[in-house]
Coordinates of C-alpha atoms and ligand atoms in Angstrom, one line a residue:
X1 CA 39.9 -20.0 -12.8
X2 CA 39.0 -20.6 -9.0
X3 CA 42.7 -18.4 -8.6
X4 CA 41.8 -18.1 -5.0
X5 CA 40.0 -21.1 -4.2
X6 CA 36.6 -19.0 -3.8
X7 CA 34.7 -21.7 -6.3
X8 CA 35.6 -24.7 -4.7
X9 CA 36.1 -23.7 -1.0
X10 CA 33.5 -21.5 -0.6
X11 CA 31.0 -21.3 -4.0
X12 CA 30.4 -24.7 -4.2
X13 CA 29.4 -25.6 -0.6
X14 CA 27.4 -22.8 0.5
X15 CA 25.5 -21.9 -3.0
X16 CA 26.1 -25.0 -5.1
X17 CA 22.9 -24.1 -7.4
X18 CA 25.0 -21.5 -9.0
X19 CA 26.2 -22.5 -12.3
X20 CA 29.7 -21.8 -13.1
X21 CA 32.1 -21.9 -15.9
X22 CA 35.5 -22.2 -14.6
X23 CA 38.0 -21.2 -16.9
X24 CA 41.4 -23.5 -16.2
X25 CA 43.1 -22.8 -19.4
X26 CA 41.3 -20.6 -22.7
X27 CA 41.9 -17.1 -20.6
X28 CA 45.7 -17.4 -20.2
X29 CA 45.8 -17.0 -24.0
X30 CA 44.3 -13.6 -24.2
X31 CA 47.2 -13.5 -21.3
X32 CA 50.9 -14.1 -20.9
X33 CA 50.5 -17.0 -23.0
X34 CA 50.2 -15.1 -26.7
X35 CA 53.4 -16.0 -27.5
X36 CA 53.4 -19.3 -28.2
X37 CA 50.6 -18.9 -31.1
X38 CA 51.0 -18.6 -34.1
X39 CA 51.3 -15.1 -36.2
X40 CA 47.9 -16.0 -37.7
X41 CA 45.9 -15.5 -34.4
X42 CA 48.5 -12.8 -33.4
X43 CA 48.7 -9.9 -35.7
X44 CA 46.8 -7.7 -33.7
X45 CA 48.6 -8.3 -30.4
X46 CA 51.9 -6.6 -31.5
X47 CA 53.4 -3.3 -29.9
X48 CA 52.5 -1.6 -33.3
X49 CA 49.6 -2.3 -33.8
X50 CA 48.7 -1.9 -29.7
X51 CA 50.3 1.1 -29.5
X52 CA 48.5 3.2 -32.4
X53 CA 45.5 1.5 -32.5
X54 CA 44.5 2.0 -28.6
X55 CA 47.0 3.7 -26.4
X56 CA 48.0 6.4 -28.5
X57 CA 46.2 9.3 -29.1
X58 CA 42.7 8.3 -27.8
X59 CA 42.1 10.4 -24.5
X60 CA 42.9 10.3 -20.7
X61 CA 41.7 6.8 -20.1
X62 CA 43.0 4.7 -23.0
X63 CA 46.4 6.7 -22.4
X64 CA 46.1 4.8 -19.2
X65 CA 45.8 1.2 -20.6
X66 CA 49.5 -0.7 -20.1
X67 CA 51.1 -2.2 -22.9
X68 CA 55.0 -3.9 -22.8
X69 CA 57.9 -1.2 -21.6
X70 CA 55.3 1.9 -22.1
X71 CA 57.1 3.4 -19.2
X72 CA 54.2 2.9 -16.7
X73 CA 55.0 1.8 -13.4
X74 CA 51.8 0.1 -11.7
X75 CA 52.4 1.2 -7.6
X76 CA 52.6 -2.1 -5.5
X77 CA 53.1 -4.5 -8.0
X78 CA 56.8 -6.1 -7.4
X79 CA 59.9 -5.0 -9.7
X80 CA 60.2 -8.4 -11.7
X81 CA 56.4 -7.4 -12.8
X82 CA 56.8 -4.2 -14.2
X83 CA 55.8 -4.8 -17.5
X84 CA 56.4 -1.5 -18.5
X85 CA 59.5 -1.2 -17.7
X86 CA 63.0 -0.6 -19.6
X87 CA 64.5 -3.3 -17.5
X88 CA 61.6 -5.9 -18.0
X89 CA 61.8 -5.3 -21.5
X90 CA 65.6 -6.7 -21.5
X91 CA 65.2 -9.3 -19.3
X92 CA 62.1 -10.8 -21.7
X93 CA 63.7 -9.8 -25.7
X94 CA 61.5 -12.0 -26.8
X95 CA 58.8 -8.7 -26.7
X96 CA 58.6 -5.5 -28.7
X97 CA 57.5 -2.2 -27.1
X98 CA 54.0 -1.7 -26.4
X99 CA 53.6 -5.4 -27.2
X100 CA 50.2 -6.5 -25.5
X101 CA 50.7 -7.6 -21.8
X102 CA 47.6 -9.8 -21.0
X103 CA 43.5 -9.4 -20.8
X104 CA 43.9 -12.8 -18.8
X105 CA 40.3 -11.5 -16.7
X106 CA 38.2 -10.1 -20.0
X107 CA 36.5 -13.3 -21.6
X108 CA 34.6 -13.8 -18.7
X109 CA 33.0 -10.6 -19.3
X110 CA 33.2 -11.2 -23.3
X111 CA 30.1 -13.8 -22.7
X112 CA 27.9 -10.8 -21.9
X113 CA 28.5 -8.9 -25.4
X114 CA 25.3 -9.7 -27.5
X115 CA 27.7 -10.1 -30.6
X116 CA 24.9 -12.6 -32.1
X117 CA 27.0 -15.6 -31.4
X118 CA 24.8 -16.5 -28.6
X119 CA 27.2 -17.4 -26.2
X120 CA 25.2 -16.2 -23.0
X121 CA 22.5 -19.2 -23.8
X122 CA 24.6 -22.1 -23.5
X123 CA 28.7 -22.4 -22.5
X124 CA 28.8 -25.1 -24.9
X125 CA 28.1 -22.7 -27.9
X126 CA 31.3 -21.0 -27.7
X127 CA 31.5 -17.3 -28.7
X128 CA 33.7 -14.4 -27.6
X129 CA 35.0 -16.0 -24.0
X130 CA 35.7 -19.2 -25.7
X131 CA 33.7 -22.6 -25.3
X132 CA 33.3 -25.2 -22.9
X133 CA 31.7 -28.5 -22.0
X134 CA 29.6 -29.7 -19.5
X135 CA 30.8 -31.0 -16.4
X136 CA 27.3 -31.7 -14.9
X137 CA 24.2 -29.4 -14.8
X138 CA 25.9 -26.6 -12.8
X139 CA 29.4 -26.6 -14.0
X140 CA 31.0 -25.7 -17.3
X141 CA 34.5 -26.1 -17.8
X142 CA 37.6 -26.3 -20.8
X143 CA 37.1 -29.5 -21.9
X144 CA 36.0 -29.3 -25.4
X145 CA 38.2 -28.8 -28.4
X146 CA 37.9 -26.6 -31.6
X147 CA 40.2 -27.2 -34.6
X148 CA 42.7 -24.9 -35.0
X149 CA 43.5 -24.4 -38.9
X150 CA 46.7 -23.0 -38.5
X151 CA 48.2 -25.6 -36.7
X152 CA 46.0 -28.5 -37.9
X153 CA 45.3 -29.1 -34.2
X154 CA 42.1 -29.7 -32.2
X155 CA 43.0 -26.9 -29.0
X156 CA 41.2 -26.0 -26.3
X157 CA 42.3 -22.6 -26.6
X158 CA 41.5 -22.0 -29.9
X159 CA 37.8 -21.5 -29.3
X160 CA 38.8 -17.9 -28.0
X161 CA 42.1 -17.5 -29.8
X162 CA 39.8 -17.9 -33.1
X163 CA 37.8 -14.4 -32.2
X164 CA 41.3 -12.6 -31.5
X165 CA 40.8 -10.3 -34.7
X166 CA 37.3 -9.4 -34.1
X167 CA 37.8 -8.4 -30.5
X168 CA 40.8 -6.8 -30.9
X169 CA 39.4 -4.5 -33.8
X170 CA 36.2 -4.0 -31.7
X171 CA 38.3 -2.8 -29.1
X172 CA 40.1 -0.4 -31.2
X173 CA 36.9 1.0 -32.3
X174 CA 35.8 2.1 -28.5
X175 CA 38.5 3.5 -28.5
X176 CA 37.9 5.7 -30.9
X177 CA 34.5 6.3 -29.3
X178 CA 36.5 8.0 -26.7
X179 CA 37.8 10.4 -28.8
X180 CA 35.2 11.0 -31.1
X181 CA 33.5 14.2 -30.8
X182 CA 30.5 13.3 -33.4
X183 CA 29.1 9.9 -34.0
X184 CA 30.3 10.2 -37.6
X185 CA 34.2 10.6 -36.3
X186 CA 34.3 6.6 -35.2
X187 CA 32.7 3.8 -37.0
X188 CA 30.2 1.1 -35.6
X189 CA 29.1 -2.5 -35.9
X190 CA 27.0 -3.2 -38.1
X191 CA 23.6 -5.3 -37.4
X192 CA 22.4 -8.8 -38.8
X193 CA 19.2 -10.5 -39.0
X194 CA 18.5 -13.5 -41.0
X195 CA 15.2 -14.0 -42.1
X196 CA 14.7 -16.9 -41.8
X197 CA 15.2 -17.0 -38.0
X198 CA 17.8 -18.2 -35.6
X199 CA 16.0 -21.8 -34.3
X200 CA 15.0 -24.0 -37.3
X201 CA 13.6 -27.5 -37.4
X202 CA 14.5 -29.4 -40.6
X203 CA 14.2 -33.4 -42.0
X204 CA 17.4 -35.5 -42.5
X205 CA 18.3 -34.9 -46.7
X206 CA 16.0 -31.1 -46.5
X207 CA 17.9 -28.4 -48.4
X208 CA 18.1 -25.3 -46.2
X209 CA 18.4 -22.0 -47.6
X210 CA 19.0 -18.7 -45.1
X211 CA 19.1 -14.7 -45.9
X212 CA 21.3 -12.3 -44.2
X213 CA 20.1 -8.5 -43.6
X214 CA 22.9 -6.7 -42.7
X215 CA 22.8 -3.1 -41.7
X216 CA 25.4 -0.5 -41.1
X217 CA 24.5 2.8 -39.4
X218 CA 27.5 4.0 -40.8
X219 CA 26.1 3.4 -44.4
X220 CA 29.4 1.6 -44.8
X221 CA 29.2 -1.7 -47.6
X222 CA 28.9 -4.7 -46.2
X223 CA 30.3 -8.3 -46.7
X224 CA 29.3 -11.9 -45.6
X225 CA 30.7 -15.1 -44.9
X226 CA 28.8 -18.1 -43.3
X227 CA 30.4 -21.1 -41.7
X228 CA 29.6 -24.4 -39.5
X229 CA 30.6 -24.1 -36.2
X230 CA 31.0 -28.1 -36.2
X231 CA 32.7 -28.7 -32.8
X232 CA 29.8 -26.7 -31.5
X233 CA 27.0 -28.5 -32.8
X234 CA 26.0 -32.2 -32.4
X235 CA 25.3 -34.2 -35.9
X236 CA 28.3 -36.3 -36.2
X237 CA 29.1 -37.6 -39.8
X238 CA 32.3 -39.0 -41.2
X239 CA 34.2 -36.5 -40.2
X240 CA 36.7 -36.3 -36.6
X241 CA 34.5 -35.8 -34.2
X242 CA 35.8 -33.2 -31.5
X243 CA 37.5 -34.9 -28.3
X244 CA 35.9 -35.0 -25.5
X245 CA 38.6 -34.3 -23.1
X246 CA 38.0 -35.5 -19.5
X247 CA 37.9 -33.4 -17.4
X248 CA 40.9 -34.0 -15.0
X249 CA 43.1 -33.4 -18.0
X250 CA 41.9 -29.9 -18.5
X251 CA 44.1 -28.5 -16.0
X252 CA 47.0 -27.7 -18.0
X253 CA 46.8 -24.2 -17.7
X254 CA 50.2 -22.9 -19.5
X255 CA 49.7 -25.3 -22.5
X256 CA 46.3 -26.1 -23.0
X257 CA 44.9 -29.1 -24.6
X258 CA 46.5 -30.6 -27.9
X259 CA 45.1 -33.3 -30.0
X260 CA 46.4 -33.7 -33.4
X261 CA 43.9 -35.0 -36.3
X262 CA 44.9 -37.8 -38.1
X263 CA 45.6 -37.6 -41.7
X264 CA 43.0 -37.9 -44.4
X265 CA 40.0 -37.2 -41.7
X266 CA 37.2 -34.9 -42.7
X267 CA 36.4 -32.2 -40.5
X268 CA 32.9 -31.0 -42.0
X269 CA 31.0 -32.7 -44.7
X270 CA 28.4 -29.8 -44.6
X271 CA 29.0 -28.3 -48.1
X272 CA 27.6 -24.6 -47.8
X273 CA 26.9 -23.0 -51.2
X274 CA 27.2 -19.1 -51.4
X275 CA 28.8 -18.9 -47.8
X276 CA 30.5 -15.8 -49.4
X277 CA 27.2 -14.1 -50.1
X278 CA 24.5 -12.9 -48.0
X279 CA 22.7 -16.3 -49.4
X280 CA 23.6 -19.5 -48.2
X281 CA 22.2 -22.9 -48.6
X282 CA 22.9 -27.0 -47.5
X283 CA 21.8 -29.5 -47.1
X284 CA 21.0 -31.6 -43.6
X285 CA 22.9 -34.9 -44.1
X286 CA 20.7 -37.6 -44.6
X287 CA 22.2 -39.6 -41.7
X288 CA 21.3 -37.0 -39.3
X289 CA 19.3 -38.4 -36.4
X290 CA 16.8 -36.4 -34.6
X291 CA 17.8 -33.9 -32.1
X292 CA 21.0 -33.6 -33.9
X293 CA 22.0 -30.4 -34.3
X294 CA 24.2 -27.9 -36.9
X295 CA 25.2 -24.8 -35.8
X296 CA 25.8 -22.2 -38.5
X297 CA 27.3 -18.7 -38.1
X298 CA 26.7 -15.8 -40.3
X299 CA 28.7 -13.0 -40.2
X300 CA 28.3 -9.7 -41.7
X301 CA 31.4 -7.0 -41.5
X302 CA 31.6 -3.7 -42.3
X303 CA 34.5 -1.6 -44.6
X304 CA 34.6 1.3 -42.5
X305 CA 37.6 1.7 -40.0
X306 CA 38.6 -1.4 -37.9
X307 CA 36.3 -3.5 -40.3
X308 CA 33.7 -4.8 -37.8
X309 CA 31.3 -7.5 -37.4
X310 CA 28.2 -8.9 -36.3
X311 CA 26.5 -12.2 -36.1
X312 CA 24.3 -14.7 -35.8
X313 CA 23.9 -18.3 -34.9
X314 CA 21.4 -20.3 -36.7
X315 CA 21.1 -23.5 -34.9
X316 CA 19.1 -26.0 -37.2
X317 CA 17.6 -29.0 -35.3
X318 CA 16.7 -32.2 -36.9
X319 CA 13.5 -33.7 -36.6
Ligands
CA1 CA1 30.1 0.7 -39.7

């Protein structure tokens, strides 16, 4: 977020072959701004679900972790912050108890979890810590937009308010790990592999057909579901193609970026067949040009406890 002006006072002058993705707007809605989505993205961010699902009951340090009016006092922070207050809680009725407070800092980090989305490669990907665009070689930054199917809205934030499920039931599952006194007592991700690999080159009109391996070291069945990440990936078609916002107008940190899509437009004219099944086939468009590309995600997911996921990205390319 360049909070303290390190980035551009510092960062950028003295080391400016560092590359950077500078978060102005995604993070604050894993933050104090998860109230203004809507229940679809949010279910997992209430006090009841927050407060048996991490704080309670799983050791020393999850007991530790703050969550709206829990009664813990952080030392030095001023009064009107207390989150965990009585008296915060009354001033702000618009939380529950044990509500979530914020994880403003944690997608940064999330870029680092090798989750299969492949986030880590390229910002433009998107994955865990949300997705950005390219500034210029070095810097990465909030202005790309993913379409947000609740609200029928292309949003900046909703490339990392889209993941809020799967992080928030990963979570919950380390925090069993902290309890657990046997790997059997806590469930784990499964793993994924597609056969067919992850970087494929394929002719405009080809019909593509991928595998998914899923395993579970839980021995727990497992499901799949694939999808086009669309806004990732580059062949354009008929449908809306993603907004390329500029990058001055990224800077609204508190509302993000809205673009509503006009009525009747397609948003992906990639028809996946079996994209319930660990089977899946398409076909490239035949107006794709080469170099395009088409980003597909598989997912596999477990039915053990906290249901959890892995993926992978297939990126096709067309030549
Ligand atoms: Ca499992």
């Amino acid at each position: 977020m360049d909070q303290d002006d390190s980035y551009n006072n510092y960062i950028a002058k003295n080391w400016p072959d560092i590359r950077i993705i500078n978060d102005q707007s995604n993070f604050w809605h894993l933050a104090y701004a998860w109230k203004m989505h809507t229940e679809e993205v949010n279910s997992k961010l209430h006090g009841e679900w927050n407060f048996k699902n991490i704080q309670d009951g799983h050791g020393k340090l999850l007991n530790m972790y703050a969550l709206m009016g829990d009664g813990k006092i952080i030392k030095g922070e001023l009064d009107e912050e207390q989150r965990g207050s009585e008296a915060y809680l009354k001033k702000n009725p618009q939380y529950d108890k044990y509500d979530f407070i914020s994880e403003g800092d944690s997608p940064s980090f999330f870029y680092l979890f090798d989750n299969g989305l492949r986030s880590m490669e390229n910002p433009t990907y998107g994955g865990w810590g949300g997705r950005f665009g390219v500034v210029n070689d070095k810097l990465f930054r909030n202005t790309v937009l993913d379409y947000d199917v609740y609200t029928k809205r292309f949003e900046a934030e909703y490339s990392l308010m889209r993941w809020f499920d799967d992080i928030q039931n990963d979570f919950a599952a380390r925090a069993d790990w902290a309890i657990a006194s046997d790997y059997k007592d806590a469930n784990h991700n499964p793993t994924l592999t597609i056969k067919e690999g992850l970087d494929l080159t394929a002719k405009p009109g080809e019909k593509i057909t991928l595998h998914a391996e899923g395993s579970d070291p839980d021995g727990n069945s497992l499901t799949y579901k694939w999808w086009r990440y669309f806004e990732a990936d580059t062949y354009e078609d008929s449908k809306v193609k993603p907004a390329q916002v500029k990058p001055e107008m990224a800077g609204n940190m508190q509302l993000g970026i809205h673009q509503e899509v006009a009525k009747g437009e397609k948003l992906n004219t990639i028809d996946l067949q079996g994209s319930d099944t660990n089977t899946v086939s398409f076909t490239v468009p035949a107006d794709a040009k080469s170099g395009n590309t088409i980003h597909i995600i598989a997912e596999v997911q477990d039915n053990g406890k906290h249901t959890l996921k892995h993926y992978q990205r297939v990126i096709v390319t067309v030549k």
